[in-house]
C-alpha positions as a Python dict, from the first residue, in 0.01 Angstrom:
ca = {
    (1, 'M'): (0, 0, 0),
    (2, 'R'): (-257, 293, -100),
    (3, 'K'): (-2, 337, 115),
    (4, 'R'): (-12, 661, 281),
    (5, 'K'): (-215, 650, 273),
    (6, 'A'): (-647, 959, 661),
    (7, 'F'): (-975, 1409, 896),
    (8, 'R'): (-1120, 1666, 893),
    (9, 'Y'): (-1197, 1904, 511),
    (10, 'P'): (-957, 1990, 438),
    (11, 'L'): (-873, 2074, 749),
    (12, 'V'): (-1078, 1735, 857),
    (13, 'M'): (-1073, 1480, 554),
    (14, 'L'): (-695, 1562, 458),
    (15, 'M'): (-589, 1334, 720),
    (16, 'I'): (-768, 1095, 599),
    (17, 'S'): (-540, 1136, 219),
    (18, 'A'): (-264, 1064, 503),
    (19, 'L'): (-461, 756, 581),
    (20, 'L'): (-506, 685, 319),
    (21, 'L'): (-228, 749, 308),
    (22, 'S'): (-337, 547, 292),
    (23, 'A'): (-529, 279, 226),
    (24, 'C'): (-265, 293, 48),
    (25, 'S'): (51, 38, -68),
    (26, 'N'): (82, -283, -79),
    (27, 'G'): (340, -541, -191),
    (28, 'S'): (654, -454, -357),
    (29, 'S'): (705, -364, -702),
    (30, 'G'): (988, -266, -948),
    (31, 'T'): (1034, 118, -980),
    (32, 'T'): (1304, 236, -1238),
    (33, 'D'): (1475, 542, -1377),
    (34, 'P'): (1291, 855, -1338),
    (35, 'G'): (1528, 1036, -1599),
    (36, 'Q'): (1454, 792, -1906),
    (37, 'T'): (1169, 939, -2074),
    (38, 'A'): (782, 730, -2208),
    (39, 'G'): (920, 789, -2510),
    (40, 'E'): (1199, 630, -2464),
    (41, 'Q'): (1095, 353, -2378),
    (42, 'E'): (761, 314, -2648),
    (43, 'S'): (686, 508, -2898),
    (44, 'S'): (228, 488, -2982),
    (45, 'E'): (361, 380, -3311),
    (46, 'K'): (398, 42, -3168),
    (47, 'G'): (151, 75, -2884),
    (48, 'P'): (25, 181, -2607),
    (49, 'V'): (205, 504, -2492),
    (50, 'T'): (391, 430, -2134),
    (51, 'L'): (327, 763, -1891),
    (52, 'R'): (527, 729, -1563),
    (53, 'V'): (401, 860, -1288),
    (54, 'L'): (624, 924, -1014),
    (55, 'V'): (442, 854, -644),
    (56, 'M'): (584, 994, -313),
    (57, 'E'): (510, 599, -150),
    (58, 'T'): (716, 254, -163),
    (59, 'G'): (582, -46, -218),
    (60, 'A'): (281, -70, -442),
    (61, 'K'): (172, -353, -618),
    (62, 'W'): (48, -170, -958),
    (63, 'N'): (403, -235, -1151),
    (64, 'S'): (358, -593, -1065),
    (65, 'H'): (40, -623, -1211),
    (66, 'Q'): (111, -483, -1575),
    (67, 'D'): (-106, -729, -1753),
    (68, 'S'): (-370, -757, -1570),
    (69, 'A'): (-706, -721, -1766),
    (70, 'V'): (-752, -342, -1587),
    (71, 'V'): (-456, -173, -1719),
    (72, 'K'): (-480, -434, -2082),
    (73, 'E'): (-904, -208, -2100),
    (74, 'I'): (-672, 122, -2049),
    (75, 'A'): (-431, 80, -2276),
    (76, 'D'): (-711, -64, -2570),
    (77, 'K'): (-939, 271, -2381),
    (78, 'I'): (-710, 508, -2418),
    (79, 'G'): (-405, 399, -2555),
    (80, 'V'): (-102, 463, -2216),
    (81, 'K'): (6, 195, -2012),
    (82, 'I'): (112, 338, -1645),
    (83, 'E'): (422, 252, -1488),
    (84, 'Y'): (447, 384, -1065),
    (85, 'V'): (824, 564, -1031),
    (86, 'E'): (838, 498, -631),
    (87, 'A'): (973, 766, -421),
    (88, 'D'): (1041, 825, -66),
    (89, 'E'): (1006, 1184, 77),
    (90, 'N'): (1415, 1202, 39),
    (91, 'K'): (1339, 1122, -305),
    (92, 'F'): (1141, 1281, -437),
    (93, 'N'): (1301, 1581, -324),
    (94, 'V'): (1589, 1532, -504),
    (95, 'L'): (1389, 1443, -841),
    (96, 'L'): (1233, 1813, -818),
    (97, 'A'): (1560, 1989, -763),
    (98, 'G'): (1662, 1820, -1076),
    (99, 'G'): (1377, 1896, -1254),
    (100, 'D'): (1351, 1593, -1539),
    (101, 'L'): (997, 1418, -1346),
    (102, 'P'): (811, 1190, -1538),
    (103, 'D'): (457, 1252, -1680),
    (104, 'I'): (282, 1300, -1414),
    (105, 'V'): (380, 1378, -1022),
    (106, 'R'): (103, 1222, -778),
    (107, 'T'): (150, 1415, -430),
    (108, 'D'): (16, 1620, -215),
    (109, 'V'): (-115, 1945, -348),
    (110, 'N'): (-124, 2179, -1),
    (111, 'K'): (311, 2103, 105),
    (112, 'F'): (404, 2136, -265),
    (113, 'Q'): (198, 2333, -526),
    (114, 'K'): (475, 2613, -477),
    (115, 'Q'): (758, 2437, -539),
    (116, 'L'): (609, 2301, -822),
    (117, 'I'): (479, 2571, -1003),
    (118, 'E'): (732, 2782, -904),
    (119, 'G'): (978, 2578, -1041),
    (120, 'D'): (777, 2528, -1374),
    (121, 'L'): (784, 2173, -1287),
    (122, 'I'): (393, 2127, -1396),
    (123, 'I'): (196, 2260, -1639),
    (124, 'P'): (-161, 2443, -1665),
    (125, 'M'): (-451, 2195, -1758),
    (126, 'D'): (-723, 2441, -1887),
    (127, 'D'): (-655, 2475, -2304),
    (128, 'M'): (-623, 2106, -2260),
    (129, 'L'): (-999, 1962, -2062),
    (130, 'A'): (-1198, 2142, -2377),
    (131, 'E'): (-1063, 1818, -2650),
    (132, 'H'): (-929, 1571, -2380),
    (133, 'G'): (-1071, 1646, -2018),
    (134, 'K'): (-1462, 1634, -2098),
    (135, 'D'): (-1538, 1375, -1793),
    (136, 'I'): (-1345, 1631, -1586),
    (137, 'T'): (-1534, 1919, -1606),
    (138, 'A'): (-1866, 1771, -1622),
    (139, 'N'): (-1803, 1468, -1299),
    (140, 'I'): (-1593, 1714, -1065),
    (141, 'P'): (-1694, 2047, -1148),
    (142, 'T'): (-1624, 2200, -780),
    (143, 'V'): (-1242, 2037, -795),
    (144, 'V'): (-1172, 2223, -1095),
    (145, 'D'): (-1328, 2591, -956),
    (146, 'Y'): (-1121, 2485, -616),
    (147, 'S'): (-782, 2395, -790),
    (148, 'R'): (-786, 2668, -975),
    (149, 'K'): (-864, 2862, -668),
    (150, 'N'): (-701, 2751, -426),
    (151, 'W'): (-441, 2500, -576),
    (152, 'S'): (-225, 2750, -834),
    (153, 'N'): (-54, 2926, -640),
    (154, 'G'): (-252, 3269, -704),
    (155, 'T'): (-217, 3224, -1075),
    (156, 'G'): (-574, 3029, -1135),
    (157, 'K'): (-513, 2767, -1322),
    (158, 'L'): (-645, 2407, -1339),
    (159, 'Y'): (-285, 2256, -1230),
    (160, 'F'): (-412, 1974, -963),
    (161, 'L'): (-645, 1721, -968),
    (162, 'P'): (-674, 1466, -665),
    (163, 'P'): (-838, 1154, -704),
    (164, 'Q'): (-1140, 955, -479),
    (165, 'V'): (-1379, 1256, -521),
    (166, 'Q'): (-1722, 1159, -370),
    (167, 'S'): (-1989, 1401, -175),
    (168, 'K'): (-2158, 1189, 34),
    (169, 'P'): (-2067, 881, 173),
    (170, 'G'): (-2231, 493, 95),
    (171, 'E'): (-2462, 307, 318),
    (172, 'S'): (-2286, 23, 328),
    (173, 'I'): (-1958, -41, 480),
    (174, 'A'): (-1641, -230, 309),
    (175, 'P'): (-1450, -440, 501),
    (176, 'I'): (-1221, -164, 752),
    (177, 'T'): (-897, -65, 651),
    (178, 'I'): (-719, 161, 884),
    (179, 'G'): (-743, 84, 1238),
    (180, 'P'): (-541, -192, 1504),
    (181, 'T'): (-533, -500, 1238),
    (182, 'I'): (-492, -808, 1452),
    (183, 'R'): (-432, -1214, 1351),
    (184, 'W'): (-779, -1288, 1357),
    (185, 'D'): (-717, -1616, 1455),
    (186, 'W'): (-500, -1614, 1661),
    (187, 'Y'): (-705, -1233, 1844),
    (188, 'K'): (-1067, -1519, 1821),
    (189, 'E'): (-822, -1828, 2049),
    (190, 'I'): (-819, -1547, 2319),
    (191, 'G'): (-1176, -1466, 2292),
    (192, 'A'): (-1155, -1167, 2181),
    (193, 'P'): (-1151, -910, 2452),
    (194, 'P'): (-1289, -558, 2407),
    (195, 'I'): (-940, -272, 2332),
    (196, 'G'): (-1068, 51, 2470),
    (197, 'T'): (-741, 202, 2479),
    (198, 'M'): (-432, 88, 2369),
    (199, 'D'): (-303, -102, 2691),
    (200, 'D'): (-590, -280, 2693),
    (201, 'L'): (-440, -310, 2310),
    (202, 'L'): (-79, -409, 2478),
    (203, 'D'): (-217, -650, 2643),
    (204, 'V'): (-414, -876, 2355),
    (205, 'V'): (-108, -849, 2211),
    (206, 'D'): (143, -980, 2482),
    (207, 'Q'): (-120, -1262, 2561),
    (208, 'I'): (-98, -1321, 2187),
    (209, 'V'): (255, -1368, 2174),
    (210, 'Q'): (273, -1553, 2510),
    (211, 'K'): (136, -1806, 2296),
    (212, 'H'): (229, -1749, 1945),
    (213, 'P'): (637, -1736, 2012),
    (214, 'Q'): (704, -1842, 1725),
    (215, 'T'): (528, -1876, 1343),
    (216, 'E'): (480, -2195, 1249),
    (217, 'D'): (786, -2294, 1033),
    (218, 'G'): (1012, -2134, 1367),
    (219, 'K'): (1074, -1751, 1336),
    (220, 'K'): (1005, -1534, 1572),
    (221, 'V'): (710, -1318, 1650),
    (222, 'Y'): (684, -901, 1836),
    (223, 'G'): (361, -813, 1921),
    (224, 'V'): (451, -476, 1786),
    (225, 'S'): (682, -327, 1522),
    (226, 'M'): (681, 8, 1260),
    (227, 'W'): (891, 179, 982),
    (228, 'Q'): (1114, 465, 1008),
    (229, 'D'): (1081, 631, 616),
    (230, 'W'): (770, 766, 622),
    (231, 'G'): (833, 1027, 868),
    (232, 'L'): (652, 1044, 1208),
    (233, 'W'): (371, 828, 1011),
    (234, 'P'): (412, 554, 1277),
    (235, 'Y'): (390, 764, 1613),
    (236, 'L'): (106, 974, 1394),
    (237, 'I'): (-235, 761, 1228),
    (238, 'P'): (-174, 421, 1466),
    (239, 'P'): (-340, 623, 1807),
    (240, 'L'): (-623, 846, 1657),
    (241, 'I'): (-910, 593, 1629),
    (242, 'F'): (-840, 578, 1984),
    (243, 'T'): (-791, 942, 2034),
    (244, 'E'): (-1048, 1104, 1807),
    (245, 'M'): (-679, 1345, 1649),
    (246, 'S'): (-568, 1391, 1366),
    (247, 'G'): (-378, 1649, 1132),
    (248, 'A'): (-433, 1844, 782),
    (249, 'T'): (-185, 1984, 640),
    (250, 'S'): (120, 2022, 858),
    (251, 'D'): (217, 1697, 1093),
    (252, 'L'): (310, 1930, 1392),
    (253, 'T'): (-61, 1960, 1465),
    (254, 'A'): (-356, 1792, 1439),
    (255, 'A'): (-721, 1859, 1566),
    (256, 'T'): (-1033, 1667, 1719),
    (257, 'V'): (-1154, 1495, 1405),
    (258, 'G'): (-1448, 1770, 1285),
    (259, 'G'): (-1271, 1998, 1495),
    (260, 'H'): (-1079, 2320, 1372),
    (261, 'E'): (-893, 2438, 1676),
    (262, 'F'): (-502, 2299, 1609),
    (263, 'I'): (-290, 2139, 1873),
    (264, 'S'): (102, 2092, 1873),
    (265, 'V'): (145, 1752, 1788),
    (266, 'L'): (496, 1725, 2011),
    (267, 'T'): (412, 1915, 2290),
    (268, 'D'): (62, 1866, 2387),
    (269, 'E'): (83, 1588, 2604),
    (270, 'S'): (-289, 1448, 2494),
    (271, 'S'): (-163, 1421, 2096),
    (272, 'N'): (-74, 1068, 1949),
    (273, 'F'): (220, 1173, 1889),
    (274, 'W'): (279, 1114, 2285),
    (275, 'V'): (18, 846, 2261),
    (276, 'A'): (286, 670, 2101),
    (277, 'M'): (552, 734, 2273),
    (278, 'D'): (387, 562, 2632),
    (279, 'F'): (305, 292, 2382),
    (280, 'Y'): (602, 161, 2248),
    (281, 'N'): (773, 244, 2542),
    (282, 'K'): (585, 7, 2760),
    (283, 'A'): (526, -251, 2461),
    (284, 'H'): (934, -195, 2454),
    (285, 'R'): (987, -314, 2835),
    (286, 'R'): (726, -607, 2780),
    (287, 'G'): (985, -738, 2561),
    (288, 'L'): (699, -715, 2281),
    (289, 'L'): (893, -433, 2025),
    (290, 'D'): (1035, -577, 1710),
    (291, 'P'): (1387, -431, 1797),
    (292, 'D'): (1413, -337, 1453),
    (293, 'S'): (1153, -69, 1527),
    (294, 'L'): (1383, 226, 1478),
    (295, 'T'): (1579, 152, 1219),
    (296, 'M'): (1315, -35, 979),
    (297, 'K'): (1163, 37, 601),
    (298, 'N'): (806, -21, 559),
    (299, 'N'): (896, -277, 293),
    (300, 'D'): (1150, -475, 547),
    (301, 'Y'): (841, -399, 803),
    (302, 'M'): (541, -557, 534),
    (303, 'A'): (805, -902, 485),
    (304, 'K'): (783, -963, 823),
    (305, 'A'): (421, -947, 814),
    (306, 'T'): (412, -1173, 553),
    (307, 'A'): (608, -1437, 702),
    (308, 'G'): (380, -1434, 975),
    (309, 'Q'): (626, -1243, 1206),
    (310, 'I'): (348, -926, 1369),
    (311, 'V'): (104, -971, 1598),
    (312, 'V'): (-132, -614, 1528),
    (313, 'G'): (-53, -384, 1260),
    (314, 'P'): (-236, -28, 1100),
    (315, 'A'): (-378, -118, 891),
    (316, 'T'): (-462, -430, 627),
    (317, 'W'): (-278, -305, 316),
    (318, 'A'): (73, -269, 565),
    (319, 'M'): (47, -632, 654),
    (320, 'G'): (227, -759, 329),
    (321, 'D'): (95, -1047, 136),
    (322, 'Y'): (-13, -1245, 458),
    (323, 'N'): (-429, -1272, 339),
    (324, 'S'): (-345, -1314, 5),
    (325, 'Q'): (-201, -1644, 110),
    (326, 'N'): (-397, -1738, 407),
    (327, 'A'): (-675, -1571, 405),
    (328, 'D'): (-883, -1895, 219),
    (329, 'K'): (-737, -2065, 547),
    (330, 'G'): (-937, -1826, 763),
    (331, 'K'): (-594, -1683, 900),
    (332, 'G'): (-463, -1322, 814),
    (333, 'Y'): (-537, -979, 959),
    (334, 'L'): (-858, -741, 979),
    (335, 'V'): (-863, -470, 1135),
    (336, 'V'): (-1099, -531, 1494),
    (337, 'P'): (-1317, -256, 1647),
    (338, 'A'): (-1133, -71, 1889),
    (339, 'G'): (-1149, 222, 2089),
    (340, 'K'): (-1384, 538, 1968),
    (341, 'M'): (-1362, 559, 1572),
    (342, 'A'): (-1482, 357, 1331),
    (343, 'W'): (-1249, 422, 949),
    (344, 'T'): (-1558, 353, 766),
    (345, 'G'): (-1479, 631, 479),
    (346, 'A'): (-1540, 970, 439),
    (347, 'V'): (-1654, 1242, 264),
    (348, 'N'): (-1343, 1427, -32),
    (349, 'P'): (-1538, 1667, -197),
    (350, 'L'): (-1205, 1714, -330),
    (351, 'G'): (-1080, 1343, -325),
    (352, 'W'): (-762, 1250, -108),
    (353, 'Q'): (-520, 1606, -150),
    (354, 'D'): (-195, 1407, -38),
    (355, 'K'): (-266, 1227, -330),
    (356, 'A'): (-324, 1522, -618),
    (357, 'Y'): (-208, 1469, -982),
    (358, 'S'): (-50, 1702, -1203),
    (359, 'I'): (73, 1668, -1556),
    (360, 'S'): (504, 1727, -1580),
    (361, 'K'): (638, 2036, -1829),
    (362, 'S'): (930, 1749, -1891),
    (363, 'S'): (599, 1522, -2023),
    (364, 'K'): (676, 1414, -2454),
    (365, 'H'): (255, 1330, -2412),
    (366, 'P'): (110, 1572, -2213),
    (367, 'E'): (-217, 1510, -2376),
    (368, 'K'): (-225, 1162, -2323),
    (369, 'A'): (-111, 1206, -2000),
    (370, 'M'): (-474, 1441, -1997),
    (371, 'D'): (-656, 1176, -2115),
    (372, 'F'): (-569, 918, -1869),
    (373, 'L'): (-642, 1194, -1617),
    (374, 'N'): (-993, 1215, -1739),
    (375, 'Y'): (-1048, 829, -1779),
    (376, 'I'): (-998, 820, -1376),
    (377, 'F'): (-1280, 1063, -1327),
    (378, 'S'): (-1542, 924, -1554),
    (379, 'Y'): (-1769, 708, -1461),
    (380, 'E'): (-1659, 470, -1686),
    (381, 'G'): (-1328, 433, -1621),
    (382, 'A'): (-1397, 447, -1275),
    (383, 'R'): (-1618, 155, -1284),
    (384, 'T'): (-1349, -74, -1546),
    (385, 'M'): (-1138, 69, -1234),
    (386, 'Y'): (-1332, -94, -969),
    (387, 'N'): (-1506, -338, -1060),
    (388, 'G'): (-1305, -507, -1417),
    (389, 'I'): (-1485, -473, -1734),
    (390, 'E'): (-1819, -509, -1821),
    (391, 'G'): (-1951, -894, -2021),
    (392, 'T'): (-1576, -1020, -1812),
    (393, 'H'): (-1600, -956, -1446),
    (394, 'W'): (-1952, -731, -1445),
    (395, 'S'): (-2299, -766, -1613),
    (396, 'K'): (-2649, -613, -1608),
    (397, 'V'): (-2859, -826, -1461),
    (398, 'D'): (-3227, -699, -1543),
    (399, 'G'): (-3130, -327, -1644),
    (400, 'K'): (-2921, -341, -1325),
    (401, 'P'): (-2487, -359, -1330),
    (402, 'T'): (-2430, -643, -1140),
    (403, 'P'): (-2022, -803, -997),
    (404, 'T'): (-2109, -1210, -1169),
    (405, 'E'): (-2063, -1481, -901),
    (406, 'E'): (-1785, -1587, -1093),
    (407, 'T'): (-1604, -1232, -977),
    (408, 'L'): (-1761, -1247, -649),
    (409, 'A'): (-1614, -1553, -588),
    (410, 'L'): (-1303, -1487, -740),
    (411, 'K'): (-1270, -1176, -536),
    (412, 'A'): (-1421, -1467, -224),
    (413, 'A'): (-1093, -1635, -243),
    (414, 'G'): (-834, -1330, -219),
    (415, 'G'): (-470, -1432, -371),
    (416, 'V'): (-242, -1368, -647),
    (417, 'P'): (-501, -1466, -865),
    (418, 'Y'): (-729, -1196, -786),
    (419, 'E'): (-511, -925, -740),
    (420, 'A'): (-424, -1034, -1124),
    (421, 'T'): (-714, -895, -1271),
    (422, 'G'): (-616, -539, -1162),
    (423, 'L'): (-998, -491, -971),
    (424, 'S'): (-961, -168, -744),
    (425, 'L'): (-583, -210, -691),
    (426, 'D'): (-495, 87, -577),
    (427, 'R'): (-738, 327, -507),
    (428, 'N'): (-491, 676, -522),
    (429, 'I'): (-556, 623, -863),
    (430, 'I'): (-955, 595, -946),
    (431, 'G'): (-1050, 964, -968),
    (432, 'L'): (-1377, 909, -834),
    (433, 'G'): (-1483, 754, -455),
    (434, 'S'): (-1633, 366, -480),
    (435, 'D'): (-2003, 537, -433),
    (436, 'M'): (-2017, 739, -578),
    (437, 'I'): (-2336, 716, -778),
    (438, 'N'): (-2304, 657, -1205),
    (439, 'P'): (-2640, 846, -1368),
    (440, 'N'): (-2628, 666, -1621),
    (441, 'D'): (-2738, 307, -1393),
    (442, 'G'): (-2817, 488, -1045),
    (443, 'Q'): (-2535, 235, -927),
    (444, 'P'): (-2225, 293, -724),
    (445, 'V'): (-1958, 303, -966),
    (446, 'D'): (-1819, 69, -716),
    (447, 'L'): (-1987, -260, -781),
    (448, 'F'): (-1911, -425, -452),
    (449, 'T'): (-1989, -198, -274),
    (450, 'S'): (-2338, -319, -189),
    (451, 'E'): (-2432, -561, 61),
    (452, 'E'): (-2498, -858, -95),
    (453, 'A'): (-2130, -847, -257),
    (454, 'L'): (-1977, -774, -8),
    (455, 'S'): (-2142, -1086, 128),
    (456, 'K'): (-2049, -1260, -93),
    (457, 'A'): (-1730, -1146, -190),
    (458, 'A'): (-1558, -1153, 188),
    (459, 'T'): (-1358, -1389, 185),
    (460, 'T'): (-1304, -1734, 508),
    (461, 'L'): (-1135, -1525, 735),
    (462, 'E'): (-1411, -1183, 706),
    (463, 'K'): (-1618, -1460, 673),
    (464, 'D'): (-1548, -1606, 958),
    (465, 'F'): (-1484, -1215, 1150),
    (466, 'A'): (-1847, -1157, 1087),
    (467, 'E'): (-2052, -1445, 1194),
    (468, 'Y'): (-1857, -1473, 1512),
    (469, 'F'): (-1993, -1092, 1575),
    (470, 'G'): (-2297, -1214, 1476),
    (471, 'A'): (-2303, -1033, 1099),
    (472, 'S'): (-2320, -1144, 702),
    (473, 'Y'): (-2029, -944, 549),
    (474, 'A'): (-1702, -761, 782),
    (475, 'G'): (-1811, -441, 744),
    (476, 'E'): (-2151, -479, 912),
    (477, 'V'): (-1977, -588, 1240),
    (478, 'F'): (-1908, -217, 1271),
    (479, 'K'): (-2216, -138, 1098),
    (480, 'K'): (-2402, -204, 1404),
    (481, 'Q'): (-2170, -134, 1693),
    (482, 'I'): (-2159, 241, 1525),
    (483, 'E'): (-2569, 223, 1531),
    (484, 'E'): (-2562, 112, 1876),
    (485, 'G'): (-2320, 423, 1985),
    (486, 'K'): (-2015, 229, 2056),
    (487, 'L'): (-1816, 351, 1739),
    (488, 'R'): (-1820, 720, 1605),
    (489, 'T'): (-1693, 719, 1262),
    (490, 'F'): (-1534, 984, 1031),
    (491, 'T'): (-1813, 1186, 960),
    (492, 'S'): (-1995, 1162, 1234),
    (493, 'W'): (-1978, 1541, 1267),
    (494, 'M'): (-2173, 1574, 958),
    (495, 'D'): (-2484, 1430, 1105),
    (496, 'G'): (-2770, 1637, 1048),
    (497, 'M'): (-2549, 1876, 817),
    (498, 'S'): (-2714, 1960, 540),
    (499, 'D'): (-2603, 1876, 228),
    (500, 'E'): (-2497, 2209, 89),
    (501, 'E'): (-2344, 2252, 470),
    (502, 'I'): (-2140, 1924, 468),
    (503, 'I'): (-2003, 2110, 135),
    (504, 'K'): (-1922, 2445, 257),
    (505, 'R'): (-1733, 2274, 573),
    (506, 'N'): (-1528, 2051, 388),
    (507, 'T'): (-1428, 2278, 98),
    (508, 'V'): (-1258, 2534, 360),
    (509, 'P'): (-898, 2615, 212),
    (510, 'G'): (-593, 2435, 371),
    (511, 'V'): (-304, 2629, 531),
    (512, 'T'): (-4, 2603, 283),
    (513, 'L'): (330, 2594, 425),
    (514, 'S'): (616, 2910, 277),
    (515, 'D'): (927, 2750, 237),
    (516, 'D'): (1065, 2917, 516),
    (517, 'L'): (760, 2694, 702),
    (518, 'K'): (779, 2387, 543),
    (519, 'K'): (1175, 2424, 709),
    (520, 'K'): (1109, 2458, 1025),
    (521, 'E'): (803, 2177, 1061),
    (522, 'A'): (1107, 1950, 861),
    (523, 'E'): (1348, 2013, 1108),
    (524, 'L'): (1166, 1943, 1364),
    (525, 'K'): (1044, 1655, 1304),
    (526, 'E'): (1373, 1571, 1248),
    (527, 'L'): (1349, 1625, 1612),
    (528, 'A'): (1106, 1508, 1659),
    (529, 'A'): (1272, 1092, 1536),
    (530, 'R'): (1523, 1155, 1699),
    (531, 'E'): (1440, 1182, 2078),
    (532, 'A'): (1116, 922, 2035),
    (533, 'A'): (1409, 669, 1995),
    (534, 'K'): (1583, 798, 2309),
    (535, 'I'): (1225, 776, 2483),
    (536, 'I'): (1043, 479, 2316),
    (537, 'L'): (1368, 322, 2478),
    (538, 'S'): (1343, 412, 2819),
    (539, 'K'): (1457, 154, 3021),
    (540, 'D'): (1168, 247, 3305),
    (541, 'E'): (869, 487, 3368),
    (542, 'A'): (1138, 715, 3541),
    (543, 'A'): (1382, 723, 3248),
    (544, 'F'): (1029, 741, 3064),
    (545, 'E'): (919, 1045, 3244),
    (546, 'A'): (1322, 1198, 3264),
    (547, 'N'): (1330, 1139, 2829),
    (548, 'K'): (1007, 1310, 2758),
    (549, 'Q'): (1010, 1599, 3039),
    (550, 'T'): (1388, 1648, 2753),
    (551, 'A'): (1229, 1631, 2487),
    (552, 'L'): (894, 1826, 2552),
    (553, 'E'): (1174, 2105, 2659),
    (554, 'A'): (1369, 2034, 2324),
    (555, 'F'): (1051, 2088, 2128),
    (556, 'R'): (918, 2422, 2290),
    (557, 'K'): (1303, 2585, 2268),
    (558, 'A'): (1270, 2502, 1822),
    (559, 'G'): (955, 2614, 1806),
    (560, 'A'): (649, 2401, 1779),
    (561, 'D'): (436, 2595, 1999),
    (562, 'D'): (538, 2904, 1843),
    (563, 'F'): (481, 2705, 1508),
    (564, 'T'): (105, 2597, 1600),
    (565, 'K'): (8, 2992, 1748),
    (566, 'W'): (92, 3009, 1372),
    (567, 'Y'): (-103, 2744, 1191),
    (568, 'N'): (-405, 2834, 1409),
    (569, 'E'): (-430, 3212, 1313),
    (570, 'E'): (-391, 3087, 1002),
    (571, 'V'): (-723, 2863, 987),
    (572, 'A'): (-882, 3112, 1168),
    (573, 'K'): (-853, 3321, 817),
    (574, 'L'): (-926, 3028, 637),
    (575, 'R'): (-1277, 2967, 743),
    (576, 'A'): (-1329, 3359, 797),
    (577, 'A'): (-1300, 3404, 462),
    (578, 'H'): (-1512, 3057, 360),
    (579, 'G'): (-1812, 3189, 568),
    (580, 'L'): (-1737, 3040, 880),
}
């Protein structure tokens, strides 16, 4: 479910990572015992070495497709198979405390570098670069240098490499994955009324629920739902399309996309948190909120989405397997134009920092782990993971790499057969962003990003959506509205900047919390979650206002404003040191 997956640089685009917490996770996968070593599972003498990757997310699809063409190609090329070990934040911290970690750790570098390095839990990659990291050195030198300076806990060594490195935006717009994600067939049925605010969104949801109180097989339909095992995520991410506010290295602060003046998420009433409180409480009072919303986990949420019981969600990857089962029939969930912004991707010269890879000291195969990391940052590896095998899924036509008609048709059909190929299955595991140009052929590493491919590979659902708005593919719907000035993007703030200025502004180091401040942040987040439940379940406007004032006082008393003041001071120091 590219699952967790985000918007400032580091200060702006770190959020993208969060989103992309996005973009990031789908479906279900088996998890395994983190204490079992790769060597105990499978030795290189019997075949590929199994490298186990600790990921701070649940419900990813990677483990479910170990027989895919992409997985087999990785095994053939570098002799490894990748297996995810899934963990929520609590389990992740327990595993860190235990010290015996899987081969590779994927986590938020700004939050966990100190703990991982000082705890002697991960190893520097420097000595392995010459033999096992040639593509890393050649293709992402800016990231390598930055990582040594800013993600080494002062040691000057290379410990972390985030995926999805991309220094320039692409020209086309792929189907949007983050934003108000509505059952398109139902939204179209009521005339697809404009959604300018979250109140408009509730009105749309209400109309749909009135028409469709039950699924075709008799299950109750809920307008709005959420899950509770990703911290404050349900309160911070869904509103950002409407507020243009996002966070960076702490869930407790946020700034306008592209900005660097941070507000307190908990005490500033214009924040995403309070916009979400208003939205969910109104949904509750109108009978549109799933009663399980305050106790449900992500996998349970996606099961309801797969059953068609939820009208609107925060991202396409959050809606379970409904689309894979129904998109060919023109039914399913799509992000629709709404609010002020469109998540069309981002410029990430430092990659998705909340998904940074490191090699654990517990690994029995550190060189193989390095081979794998080198592969995902190579042009060949990225092309394979996005588009599959040359001669099978794509081939050169007049010297230009092009997806085959069969591959485009398979992608257009969607569903299990396409997923089973492993193509573009989890972007969190691909080192280079989709629009990075492969200098060997002059084309983006992801061949699905061309307008021709986007049109040909569109599902029946996406085609219906595009045609309704007079476009040829889903992303073009948003492209037209952006060109008309109706929507901004998360890179609009960089318009008119030189390439050098873009890189400079997007490589400001992110604020790193001390152990004491991480503890304070955790306490405030726990307090916020408790207060949120009371606020959301307020029976009327008067009760909502009373619960809101009680929460605001509790947040101030617990130090939320002091935290934000310190955070802004750190941002100012980091920007000044960076020449801004």
